[in-house]
């Protein structure tokens, strides 16, 4: 009987293989087996992912697992969304996949909207309008290259295909493509035609929690690998992170805090009102027939880029300490301004933004970090307010569950609790890997359902609580007014 579960969890900046087992008391263990860096680089004029290196790193991790004494395991893969690989009839990769941060989609929404109504697009799909959505990437894709492709596979589906030879399109990730019709729960033929792709080029939709196939060890003879049964988990990392969020009852919202901040609620019904469209909220599909009604927020990318520009002279923990020493709320930024998506220098871009908006310009690293954290906390507070109005279910939100790497930032957690006047529970930081593993465990029969699995999270991992402290409501009002001015 297989009792070892491996989460292959790859984000935009790093990846890891995490090992887990379920103990007799119902709690679960989590151990890092292998960690590696990820990132895109410029190749043939585009920002591209080194997918072959990711495959190699996964194999290195599995070999380490075998050397540690594990002969058999389950494996699930999750990554970021929207990006894809094009393969020919033999399964050969046609080119390295292009990153969603590449500038090729800069005017994609504008050109698309000249051919099709964005409101109608939202009504059909429920997915927010973002320039990097797969639909818009395909709209500007090289059509000759696209015609050569026998299959289009999202990143985690491609990785699963490489290891098992089985090609599927997992539903939670597929929903982010903005090509699925909410009403029919299938590919929308009209949108496929606009994107320049056919249904035959897409693999069958697969529910998260289904078995994919066995590792084809004969194709990787240079590695000493365990026997591995691959399970198609919620392959979109946010979907896995929400599964790995230890929320109880219904009165909670989640904030998956990483490179992106995904703020939302788990629900059964999509919200596709005009107001939801105008506020750019999304209805991504979740595991077990749920909807993740959420807002994409630029997130920790802002501070990650500050650290990178300074050659990682300061750790993220040090940046938070430096920020805490600075005077608060000296300037605001709209964290979702497109200029922050992939600037050459985040520090200069923030300074230029403050100059353009006639605010005090942050000069020191601590001031830059403070500006980012203040603006993120205020953004979270504003969006929580909007969410309550947009869903209009009468369902209160009295707790915010922060998970992911950003949950370790106690300074930002408390700042968020204060600004939003809400109790914050922070942790676990490896929620995505945990959610990946829990879905494997449910598929294998270890847990009967998601509720039981989430209770195991609370038994197994430390969760810190941040109660709201006194906060000047005028600051939040000033931020709202600032955002209105920024939009106009």
Short mmCIF file of C-alpha atoms in Angstrom, two decimals:
data_model
loop_
_atom_site.label_atom_id
_atom_site.label_comp_id
_atom_site.label_asym_id
_atom_site.label_seq_id
_atom_site.Cartn_x
_atom_site.Cartn_y
_atom_site.Cartn_z
CA UNK A 1 0.00 0.00 0.00
CA UNK A 2 1.38 3.41 -1.00
CA UNK A 3 1.61 5.76 1.98
CA UNK A 4 3.87 8.51 0.60
CA UNK A 5 2.52 11.54 -1.23
CA UNK A 6 4.63 13.98 -3.22
CA UNK A 7 3.55 17.49 -4.15
CA UNK A 8 5.43 19.03 -7.05
CA UNK A 9 4.64 22.69 -6.44
CA UNK A 10 6.16 25.16 -8.89
CA UNK A 11 5.65 28.90 -8.69
CA UNK A 12 6.92 31.71 -10.84
CA UNK A 13 10.10 32.14 -8.79
CA UNK A 14 10.78 28.71 -7.26
CA UNK A 15 9.68 25.10 -7.15
CA UNK A 16 9.78 22.32 -4.59
CA UNK A 17 9.02 18.66 -4.07
CA UNK A 18 7.31 18.09 -0.71
CA UNK A 19 6.81 14.67 0.90
CA UNK A 20 3.86 13.89 3.13
CA UNK A 21 2.39 11.02 5.11
CA UNK A 22 -0.75 10.71 7.21
CA UNK A 23 -0.07 9.75 10.83
CA UNK A 24 -2.21 7.47 13.00
CA UNK A 25 -3.77 10.45 14.80
CA UNK A 26 -5.02 11.94 11.51
CA UNK A 27 -2.40 14.68 11.28
CA UNK A 28 -0.09 14.96 8.30
CA UNK A 29 3.64 15.48 7.96
CA UNK A 30 5.36 17.72 5.44
CA UNK A 31 9.00 17.50 4.47
CA UNK A 32 10.90 19.28 1.73
CA UNK A 33 12.74 16.86 -0.55
CA UNK A 34 14.09 19.21 -3.18
CA UNK A 35 13.90 22.94 -3.90
CA UNK A 36 14.97 24.85 -7.00
CA UNK A 37 14.73 28.30 -8.55
CA UNK A 38 12.43 29.18 -11.40
CA UNK A 39 12.11 32.19 -13.63
CA UNK A 40 11.79 33.27 -17.22
CA UNK A 41 14.54 34.59 -19.45
CA UNK A 42 14.70 36.30 -22.81
CA UNK A 43 14.91 33.83 -25.73
CA UNK A 44 14.10 34.69 -29.35
CA UNK A 45 12.72 38.05 -28.31
CA UNK A 46 10.30 36.73 -25.68
CA UNK A 47 10.32 35.99 -21.94
CA UNK A 48 10.23 32.18 -21.82
CA UNK A 49 10.15 29.46 -19.18
CA UNK A 50 12.91 26.84 -19.20
CA UNK A 51 10.49 23.90 -19.13
CA UNK A 52 13.21 21.31 -19.78
CA UNK A 53 15.04 22.40 -16.64
CA UNK A 54 11.82 22.08 -14.63
CA UNK A 55 11.47 18.49 -15.87
CA UNK A 56 15.07 17.81 -14.85
CA UNK A 57 14.54 19.30 -11.38
CA UNK A 58 11.47 17.12 -10.81
CA UNK A 59 13.47 14.05 -11.79
CA UNK A 60 16.30 15.07 -9.45
CA UNK A 61 13.77 15.40 -6.64
CA UNK A 62 12.21 12.01 -7.33
CA UNK A 63 15.67 10.42 -7.43
CA UNK A 64 16.45 11.97 -4.03
CA UNK A 65 13.21 10.45 -2.76
CA UNK A 66 14.22 6.99 -4.02
CA UNK A 67 17.64 7.31 -2.39
CA UNK A 68 15.94 8.15 0.91
CA UNK A 69 14.28 4.73 0.86
CA UNK A 70 10.90 5.45 -0.76
CA UNK A 71 10.17 2.87 -3.47
CA UNK A 72 6.60 3.93 -4.35
CA UNK A 73 4.61 7.14 -4.09
CA UNK A 74 1.73 9.22 -5.38
CA UNK A 75 2.63 12.47 -7.19
CA UNK A 76 0.59 15.58 -7.99
CA UNK A 77 1.78 18.64 -9.92
CA UNK A 78 0.61 22.22 -9.58
CA UNK A 79 2.02 25.39 -11.16
CA UNK A 80 0.97 28.92 -12.08
CA UNK A 81 -1.91 29.36 -14.53
CA UNK A 82 -2.59 30.55 -18.12
CA UNK A 83 0.75 29.69 -19.79
CA UNK A 84 0.90 26.77 -22.21
CA UNK A 85 3.08 24.43 -24.25
CA UNK A 86 2.52 23.60 -27.91
CA UNK A 87 3.41 20.05 -28.98
CA UNK A 88 3.33 18.28 -32.34
CA UNK A 89 1.78 14.90 -33.17
CA UNK A 90 4.79 13.05 -31.74
CA UNK A 91 4.58 14.94 -28.45
CA UNK A 92 7.62 17.06 -29.25
CA UNK A 93 7.66 20.55 -27.75
CA UNK A 94 7.54 23.09 -30.58
CA UNK A 95 9.13 25.91 -28.57
CA UNK A 96 9.76 26.96 -25.00
CA UNK A 97 6.56 28.38 -23.47
CA UNK A 98 6.23 32.15 -23.28
CA UNK A 99 5.62 33.76 -19.88
CA UNK A 100 2.41 35.58 -19.08
CA UNK A 101 4.57 38.60 -18.18
CA UNK A 102 5.88 38.89 -21.75
CA UNK A 103 5.02 42.19 -23.44
CA UNK A 104 3.35 40.51 -26.43
CA UNK A 105 -0.09 40.87 -24.82
CA UNK A 106 0.36 44.57 -24.06
CA UNK A 107 -2.42 45.63 -26.48
CA UNK A 108 -4.20 42.30 -26.73
CA UNK A 109 -7.31 43.37 -24.82
CA UNK A 110 -7.69 46.50 -26.96
CA UNK A 111 -7.47 44.55 -30.22
CA UNK A 112 -9.69 41.74 -28.95
CA UNK A 113 -12.37 44.18 -27.78
CA UNK A 114 -12.60 45.56 -31.31
CA UNK A 115 -13.74 42.11 -32.41
CA UNK A 116 -15.76 40.97 -29.39
CA UNK A 117 -17.56 42.51 -26.43
CA UNK A 118 -15.64 42.22 -23.17
CA UNK A 119 -18.93 42.25 -21.25
CA UNK A 120 -20.16 39.28 -23.28
CA UNK A 121 -16.84 37.54 -22.70
CA UNK A 122 -17.28 37.95 -18.94
CA UNK A 123 -20.90 36.78 -19.08
CA UNK A 124 -19.79 33.60 -20.84
CA UNK A 125 -16.73 32.75 -18.80
CA UNK A 126 -16.97 34.62 -15.49
CA UNK A 127 -13.22 35.20 -15.73
CA UNK A 128 -11.75 38.63 -15.12
CA UNK A 129 -10.22 40.54 -17.98
CA UNK A 130 -6.45 40.25 -17.68
CA UNK A 131 -4.06 40.77 -20.60
CA UNK A 132 -2.18 37.56 -19.79
CA UNK A 133 -5.22 35.22 -19.87
CA UNK A 134 -4.64 32.35 -22.28
CA UNK A 135 -7.36 33.67 -24.59
CA UNK A 136 -5.46 36.92 -25.12
CA UNK A 137 -2.12 35.12 -25.41
CA UNK A 138 -3.59 32.95 -28.17
CA UNK A 139 -5.15 35.99 -29.83
CA UNK A 140 -1.65 37.39 -30.45
CA UNK A 141 0.05 34.01 -30.89
CA UNK A 142 1.97 33.21 -34.08
CA UNK A 143 -0.85 31.58 -36.07
CA UNK A 144 1.55 29.53 -38.19
CA UNK A 145 3.11 28.09 -35.04
CA UNK A 146 -0.34 27.46 -33.60
CA UNK A 147 -1.42 25.57 -36.74
CA UNK A 148 1.59 23.25 -36.34
CA UNK A 149 0.48 22.23 -32.84
CA UNK A 150 -1.37 18.94 -32.43
CA UNK A 151 -2.04 19.78 -28.78
CA UNK A 152 -1.98 22.76 -26.46
CA UNK A 153 -1.23 21.80 -22.86
CA UNK A 154 -1.12 24.07 -19.84
CA UNK A 155 2.19 23.92 -17.96
CA UNK A 156 1.24 21.35 -15.26
CA UNK A 157 -0.66 19.23 -17.79
CA UNK A 158 2.39 19.23 -20.06
CA UNK A 159 4.61 18.10 -17.19
CA UNK A 160 2.17 15.30 -16.39
CA UNK A 161 2.16 14.34 -20.07
CA UNK A 162 5.97 14.14 -20.14
CA UNK A 163 6.04 11.77 -17.16
CA UNK A 164 3.04 9.55 -17.97
CA UNK A 165 2.28 9.95 -21.66
CA UNK A 166 -1.31 10.88 -20.75
CA UNK A 167 -2.67 14.26 -21.88
CA UNK A 168 -5.54 15.99 -20.05
CA UNK A 169 -6.67 19.53 -19.34
CA UNK A 170 -7.40 19.87 -15.63
CA UNK A 171 -10.52 21.94 -14.95
CA UNK A 172 -9.37 24.43 -12.28
CA UNK A 173 -6.48 25.57 -14.43
CA UNK A 174 -8.50 25.35 -17.65
CA UNK A 175 -10.97 27.87 -16.25
CA UNK A 176 -8.24 30.55 -16.11
CA UNK A 177 -7.79 30.27 -19.88
CA UNK A 178 -11.07 32.20 -20.38
CA UNK A 179 -12.15 29.66 -22.98
CA UNK A 180 -14.63 27.64 -20.91
CA UNK A 181 -18.33 28.45 -20.92
CA UNK A 182 -19.79 28.67 -17.41
CA UNK A 183 -23.25 27.57 -18.54
CA UNK A 184 -22.22 24.52 -20.58
CA UNK A 185 -19.16 23.64 -18.47
CA UNK A 186 -17.32 23.00 -21.74
CA UNK A 187 -15.13 24.75 -24.29
CA UNK A 188 -16.85 27.69 -25.95
CA UNK A 189 -16.65 27.24 -29.72
CA UNK A 190 -17.02 30.96 -30.47
CA UNK A 191 -14.10 31.86 -28.19
CA UNK A 192 -11.97 29.02 -29.54
CA UNK A 193 -12.46 30.40 -33.05
CA UNK A 194 -11.46 33.89 -31.94
CA UNK A 195 -8.36 32.44 -30.27
CA UNK A 196 -7.45 30.54 -33.43
CA UNK A 197 -7.56 27.10 -31.87
CA UNK A 198 -9.78 24.05 -32.31
CA UNK A 199 -11.35 21.75 -29.73
CA UNK A 200 -9.30 18.89 -31.20
CA UNK A 201 -6.12 20.70 -30.13
CA UNK A 202 -7.27 20.59 -26.52
CA UNK A 203 -7.21 17.45 -24.38
CA UNK A 204 -10.20 16.11 -22.49
CA UNK A 205 -11.19 18.04 -19.40
CA UNK A 206 -10.25 16.24 -16.19
CA UNK A 207 -11.66 16.73 -12.70
CA UNK A 208 -9.11 17.44 -9.97
CA UNK A 209 -8.54 14.33 -7.90
CA UNK A 210 -8.50 11.82 -10.79
CA UNK A 211 -5.72 9.35 -11.52
CA UNK A 212 -3.55 10.33 -14.48
CA UNK A 213 -1.09 7.47 -14.99
CA UNK A 214 2.12 5.77 -13.95
CA UNK A 215 5.59 7.25 -14.33
CA UNK A 216 7.21 5.89 -17.49
CA UNK A 217 10.56 5.08 -15.91
CA UNK A 218 11.98 3.64 -19.13
CA UNK A 219 12.10 7.12 -20.62
CA UNK A 220 14.36 8.39 -17.83
CA UNK A 221 16.91 5.59 -17.42
CA UNK A 222 19.67 7.98 -16.32
CA UNK A 223 17.74 8.52 -13.09
CA UNK A 224 17.05 6.00 -10.33
CA UNK A 225 13.36 6.70 -9.81
CA UNK A 226 10.65 5.30 -7.53
CA UNK A 227 7.43 3.82 -8.84
CA UNK A 228 5.10 6.81 -9.03
CA UNK A 229 1.36 7.03 -9.62
CA UNK A 230 0.46 10.50 -10.86
CA UNK A 231 -2.81 12.06 -9.72
CA UNK A 232 -4.27 15.09 -11.49
CA UNK A 233 -4.71 17.46 -8.56
CA UNK A 234 -6.02 21.02 -8.66
CA UNK A 235 -3.15 21.95 -10.96
CA UNK A 236 -3.65 25.71 -10.66
CA UNK A 237 -1.55 26.62 -7.63
CA UNK A 238 -4.22 28.97 -6.30
CA UNK A 239 -6.83 26.21 -6.45
CA UNK A 240 -4.48 23.96 -4.47
CA UNK A 241 -3.75 26.77 -2.00
CA UNK A 242 -7.47 27.23 -1.32
CA UNK A 243 -7.83 23.49 -0.68
CA UNK A 244 -4.91 23.86 1.74
CA UNK A 245 -6.62 26.73 3.61
CA UNK A 246 -7.89 25.64 7.05
CA UNK A 247 -11.15 27.59 6.98
CA UNK A 248 -14.06 26.40 9.13
CA UNK A 249 -17.71 27.04 8.37
CA UNK A 250 -18.64 29.60 5.71
CA UNK A 251 -17.85 33.01 7.21
CA UNK A 252 -14.26 33.26 6.04
CA UNK A 253 -12.32 34.64 3.11
CA UNK A 254 -8.90 33.54 1.95
CA UNK A 255 -5.81 35.42 0.89
CA UNK A 256 -3.30 33.26 -0.93
CA UNK A 257 -0.26 35.45 -0.50
CA UNK A 258 2.66 34.81 -2.82
CA UNK A 259 3.98 36.40 -6.00
CA UNK A 260 0.31 37.18 -6.56
CA UNK A 261 -2.21 37.91 -3.82
CA UNK A 262 -5.47 36.08 -4.50
CA UNK A 263 -8.23 37.37 -2.25
CA UNK A 264 -11.57 35.61 -2.37
CA UNK A 265 -14.22 33.29 -1.06
CA UNK A 266 -15.13 29.69 -1.79
CA UNK A 267 -18.69 29.40 -3.08
CA UNK A 268 -20.93 27.21 -5.21
CA UNK A 269 -22.40 29.91 -7.45
CA UNK A 270 -20.60 32.21 -9.88
CA UNK A 271 -21.14 35.98 -9.64
CA UNK A 272 -21.24 37.49 -13.13
CA UNK A 273 -23.00 40.79 -12.48
CA UNK A 274 -22.07 44.05 -14.20
CA UNK A 275 -20.55 45.28 -10.95
CA UNK A 276 -18.38 42.15 -10.67
CA UNK A 277 -17.26 42.76 -14.25
CA UNK A 278 -16.43 46.42 -13.64
CA UNK A 279 -14.51 45.55 -10.47
CA UNK A 280 -12.64 42.84 -12.44
CA UNK A 281 -13.46 39.93 -10.13
CA UNK A 282 -13.05 36.39 -11.41
CA UNK A 283 -14.94 33.12 -11.01
CA UNK A 284 -12.30 30.42 -11.30
CA UNK A 285 -13.31 26.81 -10.94
CA UNK A 286 -12.28 25.03 -7.76
CA UNK A 287 -12.11 21.43 -6.61
CA UNK A 288 -15.31 19.53 -5.83
CA UNK A 289 -17.53 21.76 -7.97
CA UNK A 290 -16.74 24.99 -6.13
CA UNK A 291 -16.14 28.48 -7.49
CA UNK A 292 -13.26 30.65 -6.34
CA UNK A 293 -14.72 34.15 -6.52
CA UNK A 294 -11.62 36.27 -6.15
CA UNK A 295 -9.58 39.31 -7.03
CA UNK A 296 -6.09 39.04 -8.48
CA UNK A 297 -3.80 41.54 -6.72
CA UNK A 298 -0.18 42.17 -7.70
CA UNK A 299 0.99 40.84 -4.32
CA UNK A 300 4.47 40.05 -3.03
CA UNK A 301 5.88 40.45 -6.54
CA UNK A 302 6.36 44.11 -5.66
CA UNK A 303 8.64 43.39 -2.71
CA UNK A 304 10.30 40.46 -4.50
CA UNK A 305 11.39 42.82 -7.25
CA UNK A 306 12.70 45.34 -4.71
CA UNK A 307 14.82 42.56 -3.21
CA UNK A 308 16.02 41.42 -6.64
CA UNK A 309 16.99 44.92 -7.80
CA UNK A 310 19.18 45.20 -4.72
CA UNK A 311 20.79 41.80 -5.39
CA UNK A 312 18.99 40.29 -2.39
CA UNK A 313 21.04 42.43 -0.02
CA UNK A 314 18.09 42.23 2.39
CA UNK A 315 15.93 39.23 3.22
CA UNK A 316 12.14 39.58 3.12
CA UNK A 317 12.11 39.44 6.91
CA UNK A 318 14.64 42.28 7.06
CA UNK A 319 12.59 44.34 4.60
CA UNK A 320 9.53 43.95 6.84
CA UNK A 321 11.53 45.07 9.89
CA UNK A 322 12.85 48.08 7.99
CA UNK A 323 9.34 48.98 6.84
CA UNK A 324 7.97 48.79 10.38
CA UNK A 325 10.41 51.51 11.47
CA UNK A 326 9.19 53.99 8.86
CA UNK A 327 6.39 56.53 9.18
CA UNK A 328 3.18 54.86 7.91
CA UNK A 329 0.91 55.93 5.05
CA UNK A 330 3.15 58.63 3.60
CA UNK A 331 2.09 57.75 0.05
CA UNK A 332 -0.16 55.29 -1.76
CA UNK A 333 0.25 53.22 -4.89
CA UNK A 334 -2.38 51.39 -6.87
CA UNK A 335 -0.74 47.98 -6.57
CA UNK A 336 -2.64 46.72 -9.63
CA UNK A 337 -1.39 49.44 -11.96
CA UNK A 338 -0.10 47.68 -15.10
CA UNK A 339 3.25 49.46 -14.88
CA UNK A 340 4.11 47.21 -11.91
CA UNK A 341 3.53 43.99 -13.88
CA UNK A 342 7.08 43.60 -15.20
CA UNK A 343 9.13 46.81 -14.90
CA UNK A 344 12.87 46.87 -15.44
CA UNK A 345 13.36 48.50 -12.03
CA UNK A 346 10.53 48.28 -9.47
CA UNK A 347 12.09 50.88 -7.14
CA UNK A 348 12.37 53.54 -9.86
CA UNK A 349 8.89 52.69 -11.12
CA UNK A 350 7.35 53.20 -7.66
CA UNK A 351 9.25 56.47 -7.23
CA UNK A 352 8.12 57.70 -10.66
CA UNK A 353 4.53 56.74 -9.82
CA UNK A 354 4.61 58.77 -6.61
CA UNK A 355 6.10 61.73 -8.47
CA UNK A 356 3.41 61.57 -11.16
CA UNK A 357 0.67 61.47 -8.53
CA UNK A 358 2.17 64.44 -6.62
CA UNK A 359 3.01 62.47 -3.49
CA UNK A 360 6.04 62.28 -1.26
CA UNK A 361 8.62 60.14 -3.05
CA UNK A 362 10.00 57.24 -0.96
CA UNK A 363 13.78 57.25 -1.08
CA UNK A 364 15.22 54.61 1.25
CA UNK A 365 14.68 50.87 0.98
CA UNK A 366 12.65 50.96 4.19
CA UNK A 367 10.40 53.71 2.80
CA UNK A 368 9.86 51.78 -0.44
CA UNK A 369 8.97 48.64 1.50
CA UNK A 370 6.64 50.60 3.78
CA UNK A 371 4.87 52.11 0.77
CA UNK A 372 4.32 48.61 -0.66
CA UNK A 373 3.07 47.03 2.57
CA UNK A 374 0.79 49.96 3.41
CA UNK A 375 -0.75 49.89 -0.04
CA UNK A 376 -1.20 46.11 -0.05
CA UNK A 377 -2.96 46.13 3.34
CA UNK A 378 -5.26 48.95 2.26
CA UNK A 379 -5.96 47.20 -1.03
CA UNK A 380 -6.94 44.01 0.82
CA UNK A 381 -9.26 46.03 3.09
CA UNK A 382 -10.96 47.75 0.13
CA UNK A 383 -11.43 44.50 -1.78
CA UNK A 384 -12.88 42.71 1.24
CA UNK A 385 -15.50 45.45 1.47
CA UNK A 386 -16.27 45.16 -2.24
CA UNK A 387 -16.55 41.38 -2.05
CA UNK A 388 -19.29 41.51 0.56
CA UNK A 389 -21.32 43.84 -1.66
CA UNK A 390 -20.66 42.02 -4.94
CA UNK A 391 -21.68 38.57 -3.73
CA UNK A 392 -24.82 39.94 -2.04
CA UNK A 393 -25.47 36.65 -0.24
CA UNK A 394 -25.89 38.12 3.21
CA UNK A 395 -22.96 35.96 4.18
CA UNK A 396 -20.70 37.76 6.65
CA UNK A 397 -16.93 37.59 6.40
CA UNK A 398 -15.53 37.70 9.91
CA UNK A 399 -12.20 36.00 9.38
CA UNK A 400 -9.42 36.25 6.80
CA UNK A 401 -7.28 33.14 6.32
CA UNK A 402 -3.87 34.14 4.95
CA UNK A 403 -1.85 31.28 3.49
CA UNK A 404 1.24 30.95 1.33
CA UNK A 405 4.71 32.42 1.69
CA UNK A 406 3.33 35.87 2.52
CA UNK A 407 1.61 34.46 5.61
CA UNK A 408 5.00 34.47 7.34
CA UNK A 409 5.06 38.29 7.16
CA UNK A 410 3.70 39.12 10.62
CA UNK A 411 4.03 42.84 9.99
CA UNK A 412 1.78 42.75 6.91
CA UNK A 413 -0.62 40.30 8.58
CA UNK A 414 -1.20 42.74 11.46
CA UNK A 415 -1.38 45.72 9.12
CA UNK A 416 -4.07 43.89 7.14
CA UNK A 417 -6.03 42.96 10.27
CA UNK A 418 -5.97 46.62 11.34
CA UNK A 419 -6.88 48.15 7.98
CA UNK A 420 -9.67 45.66 7.27
CA UNK A 421 -10.86 45.47 10.89
CA UNK A 422 -10.93 41.69 10.69
CA UNK A 423 -9.41 38.74 12.54
CA UNK A 424 -6.54 37.30 10.54
CA UNK A 425 -5.42 33.68 10.84
CA UNK A 426 -2.07 33.18 9.15
CA UNK A 427 -0.67 29.88 7.97
CA UNK A 428 0.25 27.42 6.76
CA UNK A 429 2.87 28.94 4.49
CA UNK A 430 3.02 25.80 2.31
CA UNK A 431 -0.76 25.76 1.70
CA UNK A 432 -0.37 25.07 -2.02
CA UNK A 433 1.72 21.94 -1.47
CA UNK A 434 -0.61 20.89 1.34
CA UNK A 435 -3.70 21.35 -0.85
CA UNK A 436 -1.99 19.38 -3.61
CA UNK A 437 -1.31 16.53 -1.16
CA UNK A 438 -4.76 16.61 0.47
CA UNK A 439 -6.46 16.12 -2.89
CA UNK A 440 -4.19 13.13 -3.52
CA UNK A 441 -5.11 11.76 -0.10
CA UNK A 442 -8.84 12.20 -0.76
CA UNK A 443 -8.44 10.45 -4.13
CA UNK A 444 -6.59 7.58 -2.43
CA UNK A 445 -9.21 7.29 0.32
CA UNK A 446 -7.10 8.58 3.23
CA UNK A 447 -9.64 11.36 3.91
CA UNK A 448 -13.33 11.11 3.06
CA UNK A 449 -13.83 14.75 2.09
CA UNK A 450 -12.42 18.27 2.09
CA UNK A 451 -13.87 19.14 5.50
CA UNK A 452 -12.04 16.24 7.15
CA UNK A 453 -8.84 17.08 5.25
CA UNK A 454 -8.95 20.73 6.36
CA UNK A 455 -9.35 19.67 9.97
CA UNK A 456 -6.11 17.73 9.55
CA UNK A 457 -4.37 20.99 8.57
CA UNK A 458 -5.34 22.55 11.90
CA UNK A 459 -4.02 19.50 13.73
CA UNK A 460 -0.74 19.54 11.84
CA UNK A 461 0.49 23.10 11.32
CA UNK A 462 0.95 26.27 13.35
CA UNK A 463 -1.57 29.03 12.68
CA UNK A 464 -1.02 32.50 14.14
CA UNK A 465 -3.89 34.83 15.04
CA UNK A 466 -3.82 38.60 14.52
CA UNK A 467 -6.70 40.53 16.06
CA UNK A 468 -7.44 44.00 14.65
CA UNK A 469 -6.04 46.98 16.54
CA UNK A 470 -7.24 50.58 16.49
CA UNK A 471 -7.05 52.06 12.99
CA UNK A 472 -7.91 55.50 11.65
CA UNK A 473 -10.78 54.96 9.18
CA UNK A 474 -9.86 58.24 7.49
CA UNK A 475 -6.74 56.56 6.08
CA UNK A 476 -8.83 53.93 4.35
CA UNK A 477 -11.15 56.63 3.00
CA UNK A 478 -8.14 58.55 1.69
CA UNK A 479 -6.91 55.43 -0.10
CA UNK A 480 -10.31 54.88 -1.70
CA UNK A 481 -10.36 58.46 -2.93
CA UNK A 482 -6.83 58.09 -4.21
CA UNK A 483 -7.83 54.99 -6.21
CA UNK A 484 -10.78 56.86 -7.72
CA UNK A 485 -8.41 59.63 -8.80
CA UNK A 486 -5.94 57.10 -10.19
CA UNK A 487 -8.67 55.48 -12.32
CA UNK A 488 -9.86 58.79 -13.70
#
